Amino acid sequence: METKNAAGRKEKQIILASASPRRRELLALMGLTFQILPSEKEEIVTGSTPGEIVENLSFQKAEDVTARLPWTVREDGQEPDAIVIGSDTIVVCDGEVMGKPHTQEEAFAMLHRLQGRSHVVYTGVTVMCRAADTITYDTFSESAVVTVHAMDDAEIRGYIAKGESMDKAGAYGIQGSFAVFVDRIEGEYNTVLGLPVAALYQVLKRYL
Amino acid sequence: METKNAAGRKEKQIILASASPRRRELLALMGLTFQILPSEKEEIVTGSTPGEIVENLSFQKAEDVTARLPWTVREDGQEPDAIVIGSDTIVVCDGEVMGKPHTQEEAFAMLHRLQGRSHVVYTGVTVMCRAADTITYDTFSESAVVTVHAMDDAEIRGYIAKGESMDKAGAYGIQGSFAVFVDRIEGEYNTVLGLPVAALYQVLKRYL
């Protein structure tokens, strides 16, 4: 006998394949109960467009975690379906992909390049569902244009000194004190944060 | 003798003329130390455009609080300049201004109208500076277009049941679980939250 929830659907176990605290907060915002199991596989950048690149990276993460999932049969002999969510974000300026800075000077160079103009943030998401004998998945990407006010060198150094640059693509986090430098965005705000929750919700509705 | 800060400027006391926890968080994000003294004056809606309306409302709040500020002379006989920040936000859909809902049915009607389409959020801000013998101020407004995914009645009722509708113009808070229904925004995200911090920062730079 299958275990069903109130809506009569089979129970699903949700796993977030990311260690990012921002993605964890956003997924929690959706009211979902989930576990965290970050992908450990080395990422291989493939794809000819930014959208393809983040879609492929999100797929690699979801696939790695799905493959490593333990099969835990419960007391009723039933294994809940597992839904794994992989996600990846890049910043693109003048067609060049920006990753995370490794030094404060790299962070300075990135922010100096991003200030006073627009760039694009791409986030790819893969939702992978493992049932008893099948694996199905959806992959999509969203982008948002972010326009940053002009920043002088003192403002850039002041921001970096706050310690919010080092673990973020493009060397900034839009949800923190960098907000004072963001002129406008066009797209879903949460795409910039690393998880386009509205688009994800539309996909998850089909699985849950 | 005037008390000067590290940059050689006269010390300023900053007051937020709003009880909104979201505005408080956003102002704190800017790294400023401030006090909260909400306006108690009954608001009078004036102006022929949404931008004018929120500018006028923010001015009324800043003016009311500035007038009620105690003059506290310190030990050094010096009165710090006071900077009062007033702000007001409205939601406009089909040219009609939406305020805060008073009942769950009003909240339902608002969200039913906003779902599946775009609307505009306007936030007006007044920065009023009281020095020894002069009052100067800046008033501006920002707008952002918010596009909401289609929501069925169950989704609307489910959102209202979370209790996030009742104290917010348009019956939603973009920073909470409503995020899953937000397709995209065009403009500054924090304008929708009630305080356009980037634009405010540009104005405050002239006063601080």
Coordinates of C-alpha atoms in Angstrom, one line a residue:
Chain A
M1 CA 0.0 0.0 0.0
E2 CA 1.3 3.4 -0.9
T3 CA 1.4 6.2 1.7
K4 CA -0.6 9.1 0.5
N5 CA -0.9 12.6 1.8
A6 CA -4.0 14.6 2.4
A7 CA -4.4 15.4 -1.3
G8 CA -4.3 11.6 -2.1
R9 CA -0.8 11.8 -3.7
K10 CA 2.1 9.6 -2.8
E11 CA 4.5 11.1 -0.3
K12 CA 7.6 12.7 -1.6
Q13 CA 11.0 13.3 0.0
I14 CA 12.5 16.6 -1.1
I15 CA 16.3 17.1 -1.2
L16 CA 18.1 20.4 -1.9
A17 CA 21.4 19.6 -3.7
S18 CA 23.0 22.8 -2.5
A19 CA 24.8 24.1 0.6
S20 CA 23.8 27.7 -0.1
P21 CA 22.1 29.3 2.9
R22 CA 20.2 31.6 0.5
R23 CA 18.7 28.7 -1.5
R24 CA 17.8 27.0 1.8
E25 CA 15.9 30.1 3.0
L26 CA 14.1 30.5 -0.3
L27 CA 13.0 26.8 -0.4
A28 CA 11.8 27.1 3.2
L29 CA 9.8 30.2 2.1
M30 CA 7.8 27.8 -0.1
G31 CA 6.6 26.0 2.9
L32 CA 8.3 22.8 2.0
T33 CA 9.9 20.3 4.3
F34 CA 13.2 19.2 2.8
Q35 CA 16.7 17.8 3.5
I36 CA 20.0 19.2 2.3
L37 CA 22.5 17.0 0.6
P38 CA 25.0 19.2 -1.4
S39 CA 26.5 17.8 -4.6
E40 CA 30.2 16.9 -4.3
K41 CA 30.9 16.3 -7.9
E42 CA 33.3 18.6 -9.6
E43 CA 31.4 20.8 -12.0
I44 CA 32.1 20.7 -15.7
V45 CA 31.0 23.8 -17.6
T46 CA 29.3 22.8 -20.8
G47 CA 26.8 24.6 -23.1
S48 CA 27.0 27.4 -25.7
T49 CA 24.8 30.0 -24.0
P50 CA 24.6 31.2 -20.3
G51 CA 21.2 29.6 -20.0
E52 CA 22.5 26.2 -21.2
I53 CA 25.5 26.5 -18.9
V54 CA 23.5 26.9 -15.7
E55 CA 20.9 24.3 -16.8
N56 CA 23.7 21.8 -17.4
L57 CA 25.4 22.6 -14.1
S58 CA 22.1 22.3 -12.2
F59 CA 21.5 19.0 -13.9
Q60 CA 25.0 17.7 -12.9
K61 CA 24.2 18.6 -9.2
A62 CA 20.8 17.0 -9.2
E63 CA 22.1 13.9 -11.0
D64 CA 25.1 13.5 -8.6
V65 CA 22.9 13.7 -5.5
T66 CA 20.1 11.5 -6.9
A67 CA 22.8 8.8 -7.6
R68 CA 24.1 9.1 -4.0
L69 CA 20.6 8.9 -2.4
P70 CA 20.3 6.1 0.1
W71 CA 17.2 3.9 -0.5
T72 CA 15.6 3.9 2.9
V73 CA 12.7 1.5 3.1
R74 CA 10.3 2.5 5.9
E75 CA 8.4 0.3 8.3
D76 CA 5.5 0.0 5.9
G77 CA 7.8 -1.4 3.3
Q78 CA 7.3 1.7 1.2
E79 CA 10.0 3.9 -0.3
P80 CA 8.9 7.5 -0.7
D81 CA 9.7 9.1 -4.1
A82 CA 12.6 11.4 -3.9
I83 CA 12.6 14.9 -5.5
V84 CA 16.1 16.4 -5.9
I85 CA 16.5 20.1 -6.6
G86 CA 19.8 21.2 -8.2
S87 CA 20.6 24.8 -8.9
D88 CA 23.4 27.0 -10.3
T89 CA 23.9 30.7 -10.8
I90 CA 26.3 32.7 -12.9
V91 CA 26.8 36.4 -13.5
V92 CA 27.4 37.5 -17.1
C93 CA 28.9 40.9 -18.1
D94 CA 29.8 41.7 -21.7
G95 CA 29.4 38.1 -22.5
E96 CA 32.0 37.0 -20.0
V97 CA 31.0 34.6 -17.1
M98 CA 31.9 35.8 -13.6
G99 CA 32.4 33.2 -10.9
K100 CA 33.1 33.7 -7.2
P101 CA 36.1 35.9 -6.3
H102 CA 39.1 34.2 -4.6
T103 CA 40.7 37.4 -3.3
Q104 CA 39.6 40.8 -2.3
E105 CA 41.4 42.2 -5.3
E106 CA 39.4 39.9 -7.6
A107 CA 36.3 41.1 -5.8
F108 CA 37.3 44.7 -6.4
A109 CA 37.9 44.0 -10.1
M110 CA 34.5 42.4 -10.5
L111 CA 32.6 45.1 -8.7
H112 CA 34.5 47.8 -10.5
R113 CA 33.4 46.2 -13.8
L114 CA 29.8 45.8 -12.7
Q115 CA 29.2 49.3 -11.3
G116 CA 27.5 52.0 -13.3
R117 CA 25.8 49.6 -15.8
S118 CA 23.7 46.5 -16.3
H119 CA 24.6 42.8 -16.3
V120 CA 22.7 39.6 -16.4
V121 CA 22.3 36.9 -13.7
Y122 CA 21.3 33.4 -14.9
T123 CA 20.1 30.6 -12.6
G124 CA 19.5 27.1 -13.8
V125 CA 17.3 24.6 -11.9
T126 CA 16.9 20.8 -12.3
V127 CA 14.0 19.0 -10.5
M128 CA 14.8 15.3 -10.6
C129 CA 12.2 12.8 -9.3
R130 CA 13.3 9.3 -8.5
A131 CA 10.4 6.8 -8.1
A132 CA 10.7 3.1 -7.6
D133 CA 11.8 2.3 -11.1
T134 CA 12.0 5.6 -13.0
I135 CA 13.8 8.9 -13.0
T136 CA 12.2 11.9 -14.5
Y137 CA 13.3 15.5 -14.5
D138 CA 12.7 19.0 -15.6
T139 CA 15.5 21.5 -16.3
F140 CA 14.9 25.2 -16.9
S141 CA 16.7 28.5 -16.4
E142 CA 15.7 32.1 -15.6
S143 CA 17.6 35.3 -16.1
A144 CA 17.3 38.8 -14.6
V145 CA 19.0 42.0 -15.7
V146 CA 20.5 43.9 -12.8
T147 CA 21.5 47.6 -13.1
V148 CA 24.1 48.8 -10.6
H149 CA 24.5 52.5 -9.7
A150 CA 27.9 54.1 -10.2
M151 CA 30.2 53.3 -7.3
D152 CA 33.4 55.0 -6.5
D153 CA 36.5 53.1 -5.3
A154 CA 35.8 53.9 -1.6
E155 CA 32.3 52.5 -1.9
I156 CA 33.5 49.3 -3.5
R157 CA 36.2 48.8 -0.9
G158 CA 33.7 49.7 1.9
Y159 CA 31.4 47.0 0.6
I160 CA 34.1 44.4 0.3
A161 CA 35.2 45.2 3.8
K162 CA 31.8 44.0 5.0
G163 CA 32.7 40.5 4.0
E164 CA 29.7 39.9 1.8
S165 CA 31.7 39.4 -1.5
M166 CA 33.7 36.3 -1.1
D167 CA 31.2 33.4 -1.6
K168 CA 29.1 35.0 -4.3
A169 CA 29.2 35.0 -8.1
G170 CA 29.9 38.6 -9.2
A171 CA 31.2 39.4 -5.7
Y172 CA 27.9 40.8 -4.4
G173 CA 24.8 39.6 -2.6
I174 CA 21.7 41.5 -3.7
Q175 CA 19.9 40.8 -0.4
G176 CA 22.5 42.4 1.8
S177 CA 23.9 45.9 2.1
F178 CA 24.6 45.9 -1.6
A179 CA 20.9 46.9 -2.0
V180 CA 21.9 50.5 -1.8
F181 CA 23.8 50.2 -5.1
V182 CA 21.1 48.3 -7.1
D183 CA 19.3 50.8 -9.3
R184 CA 16.8 48.3 -10.8
I185 CA 16.2 44.7 -11.8
E186 CA 14.2 43.2 -14.6
G187 CA 13.1 39.7 -13.9
E188 CA 12.5 37.6 -10.9
Y189 CA 14.4 38.9 -7.8
N190 CA 15.0 35.4 -6.5
T191 CA 16.7 34.4 -9.7
V192 CA 19.5 36.8 -8.6
L193 CA 19.4 35.3 -5.1
G194 CA 20.0 31.8 -6.6
L195 CA 16.7 30.1 -6.8
P196 CA 13.8 31.4 -8.9
V197 CA 11.1 30.2 -6.5
A198 CA 8.1 31.2 -8.6
A199 CA 9.2 29.2 -11.7
L200 CA 10.3 26.4 -9.4
Y201 CA 6.9 26.4 -7.8
Q202 CA 5.2 26.0 -11.2
V203 CA 7.4 23.0 -11.9
L204 CA 7.0 21.4 -8.4
K205 CA 3.2 21.6 -8.6
R206 CA 3.4 18.9 -11.2
Y207 CA 5.5 16.6 -8.9
L208 CA 3.9 17.2 -5.5
Chain B
M1 CA 32.1 74.0 18.9
E2 CA 30.4 71.5 16.6
T3 CA 30.8 67.8 17.1
K4 CA 32.2 66.3 13.9
N5 CA 32.4 62.7 12.8
A6 CA 35.4 61.0 11.3
A7 CA 34.7 62.6 7.9
G8 CA 34.7 66.1 9.5
R9 CA 30.9 66.5 9.0
K10 CA 28.5 67.6 11.8
E11 CA 26.8 64.7 13.6
K12 CA 23.3 63.9 12.4
Q13 CA 20.5 62.1 14.3
I14 CA 18.5 60.0 11.9
I15 CA 14.8 59.3 12.6
L16 CA 12.6 56.9 10.7
A17 CA 9.0 58.2 10.7
S18 CA 7.5 54.7 10.2
A19 CA 6.5 51.8 12.3
S20 CA 6.9 49.3 9.4
P21 CA 9.3 46.5 10.4
R22 CA 10.2 46.1 6.7
R23 CA 11.3 49.7 6.4
R24 CA 13.3 49.4 9.7
E25 CA 15.1 46.3 8.3
L26 CA 15.9 48.1 5.0
L27 CA 17.2 51.2 6.7
A28 CA 19.4 49.0 9.0
L29 CA 20.7 47.3 5.9
M30 CA 22.2 50.7 4.9
G31 CA 24.4 50.5 8.0
L32 CA 22.8 53.6 9.6
T33 CA 22.1 54.1 13.3
F34 CA 18.6 55.6 13.7
Q35 CA 15.6 56.0 15.9
I36 CA 12.0 55.2 15.2
L37 CA 9.3 57.8 15.7
P38 CA 6.2 56.9 13.7
S39 CA 4.0 59.7 12.4
E40 CA 0.6 59.9 14.2
K41 CA -1.1 62.4 11.9
E42 CA -4.0 61.3 9.9
E43 CA -3.0 61.1 6.3
I44 CA -4.7 63.2 3.7
V45 CA -4.5 61.9 0.2
T46 CA -3.6 64.7 -2.3
G47 CA -2.0 64.7 -5.7
S48 CA -3.1 63.9 -9.3
T49 CA -0.7 61.0 -10.0
P50 CA 0.3 58.0 -7.9
G51 CA 3.8 59.4 -7.7
E52 CA 2.5 62.7 -6.4
I53 CA 0.2 60.9 -3.9
V54 CA 3.0 58.9 -2.3
E55 CA 5.4 61.9 -2.3
N56 CA 2.8 64.0 -0.5
L57 CA 2.0 61.3 2.0
S58 CA 5.7 60.8 2.7
F59 CA 6.1 64.6 3.2
Q60 CA 3.2 64.7 5.6
K61 CA 4.8 62.0 7.7
A62 CA 8.2 63.6 7.7
E63 CA 6.8 67.0 8.5
D64 CA 4.7 65.7 11.4
V65 CA 7.6 63.9 13.0
T66 CA 10.0 66.8 12.4
A67 CA 7.5 69.1 14.2
R68 CA 7.2 66.7 17.2
L69 CA 11.0 66.2 17.6
P70 CA 12.2 67.2 21.0
W71 CA 15.2 69.5 21.0
T72 CA 17.7 67.7 23.2
V73 CA 20.7 69.8 23.9
R74 CA 23.7 67.7 24.8
E75 CA 26.4 68.2 27.4
D76 CA 28.5 70.1 24.9
G77 CA 25.7 72.5 24.4
Q78 CA 25.4 71.3 20.8
E79 CA 22.1 70.1 19.2
P80 CA 22.8 67.5 16.5
D81 CA 21.0 68.0 13.2
A82 CA 18.1 65.7 12.7
I83 CA 17.2 63.9 9.5
V84 CA 13.7 62.5 9.4
I85 CA 12.8 59.9 6.8
G86 CA 9.1 59.6 5.8
S87 CA 7.8 57.0 3.4
D88 CA 4.5 55.8 1.9
T89 CA 3.6 52.9 -0.4
I90 CA 0.6 52.3 -2.6
V91 CA -0.4 49.6 -5.1
V92 CA -2.1 50.7 -8.3
C93 CA -4.0 48.4 -10.5
D94 CA -6.0 49.7 -13.5
G95 CA -5.5 53.2 -12.3
E96 CA -7.1 52.4 -8.9
V97 CA -5.2 52.8 -5.7
M98 CA -5.3 49.7 -3.4
G99 CA -4.7 50.2 0.3
K100 CA -4.4 47.6 3.1
P101 CA -7.3 45.1 3.3
H102 CA -9.5 45.3 6.4
T103 CA -11.0 41.8 6.2
Q104 CA -10.0 38.4 4.7
E105 CA -12.6 38.9 2.0
E106 CA -11.1 42.3 1.0
A107 CA -7.7 40.6 0.9
F108 CA -9.2 37.9 -1.4
A109 CA -10.8 40.5 -3.7
M110 CA -7.5 42.3 -4.0
L111 CA -5.4 39.2 -4.7
H112 CA -8.0 37.9 -7.1
R113 CA -7.6 41.2 -9.0
L114 CA -3.8 41.2 -9.0
Q115 CA -3.3 37.6 -10.0
G116 CA -2.4 36.7 -13.6
R117 CA -1.3 40.2 -14.6
S118 CA 0.9 43.3 -13.8
H119 CA 0.4 46.2 -11.4
V120 CA 2.5 49.0 -10.2
V121 CA 3.9 49.7 -6.7
Y122 CA 4.7 53.3 -5.9
T123 CA 6.8 54.4 -2.9
G124 CA 7.3 58.0 -2.0
V125 CA 10.1 59.2 0.3
T126 CA 10.8 62.5 2.0
V127 CA 14.2 63.2 3.7
M128 CA 13.8 66.2 5.9
C129 CA 16.8 67.8 7.7
R130 CA 16.3 70.1 10.7
A131 CA 19.4 72.1 11.5
A132 CA 19.6 74.9 14.1
D133 CA 17.6 77.4 12.2
T134 CA 16.6 75.8 8.9
I135 CA 14.6 72.9 7.5
T136 CA 15.5 71.5 4.1
Y137 CA 14.1 68.5 2.4
D138 CA 14.0 66.2 -0.6
T139 CA 11.0 64.3 -1.8
F140 CA 11.0 61.7 -4.5
S141 CA 9.1 58.6 -5.6
E142 CA 10.0 55.3 -7.3
S143 CA 7.8 52.8 -9.0
A144 CA 8.2 49.1 -9.9
V145 CA 6.0 46.9 -12.1
V146 CA 5.2 43.6 -10.5
T147 CA 3.8 40.7 -12.6
V148 CA 1.9 38.0 -10.6
H149 CA 1.4 34.5 -11.9
A150 CA -2.1 33.2 -12.3
M151 CA -3.4 32.0 -8.9
D152 CA -6.5 29.8 -8.4
D153 CA -8.9 30.5 -5.5
A154 CA -7.4 27.8 -3.4
E155 CA -3.9 29.3 -3.8
I156 CA -5.3 32.8 -2.8
R157 CA -7.1 31.4 0.2
G158 CA -4.0 29.4 1.2
Y159 CA -1.8 32.5 1.1
I160 CA -4.3 34.6 3.1
A161 CA -4.5 31.8 5.7
K162 CA -0.8 32.4 6.3
G163 CA -1.6 35.8 7.8
E164 CA 0.7 37.8 5.6
S165 CA -2.0 39.9 3.9
M166 CA -3.6 42.1 6.5
D167 CA -1.1 44.9 7.1
K168 CA 0.1 45.3 3.5
A169 CA -1.0 47.4 0.6
G170 CA -2.4 45.1 -2.1
A171 CA -2.7 42.3 0.5
Y172 CA 0.7 40.7 -0.2
G173 CA 4.3 41.0 1.0
I174 CA 6.8 40.3 -1.8
Q175 CA 9.5 39.2 0.7
G176 CA 7.4 36.4 2.2
S177 CA 5.8 33.2 0.8
F178 CA 4.1 35.3 -1.9
A179 CA 7.5 35.0 -3.7
V180 CA 6.3 31.8 -5.4
F181 CA 3.6 33.8 -7.2
V182 CA 5.8 36.7 -8.4
D183 CA 6.7 36.2 -12.1
R184 CA 8.9 39.2 -12.4
I185 CA 9.5 42.8 -11.3
E186 CA 10.8 45.8 -13.3
G187 CA 12.3 48.4 -11.0
E188 CA 13.9 48.4 -7.6
Y189 CA 12.9 45.4 -5.5
N190 CA 12.9 47.5 -2.3
T191 CA 10.5 49.9 -3.7
V192 CA 7.9 47.1 -3.5
L193 CA 9.1 46.4 0.1
G194 CA 8.4 50.0 1.0
L195 CA 11.7 51.8 1.0
P196 CA 13.8 52.3 -2.2
V197 CA 17.1 52.1 -0.4
A198 CA 19.3 52.7 -3.5
A199 CA 17.5 56.0 -4.4
L200 CA 17.4 56.9 -0.7
Y201 CA 21.1 56.3 -0.3
Q202 CA 21.9 58.7 -3.2
V203 CA 19.8 61.4 -1.5
L204 CA 21.2 60.7 2.0
K205 CA 24.8 61.0 0.7
R206 CA 24.1 64.7 0.3
Y207 CA 23.0 65.1 3.9
L208 CA 25.4 62.8 5.8

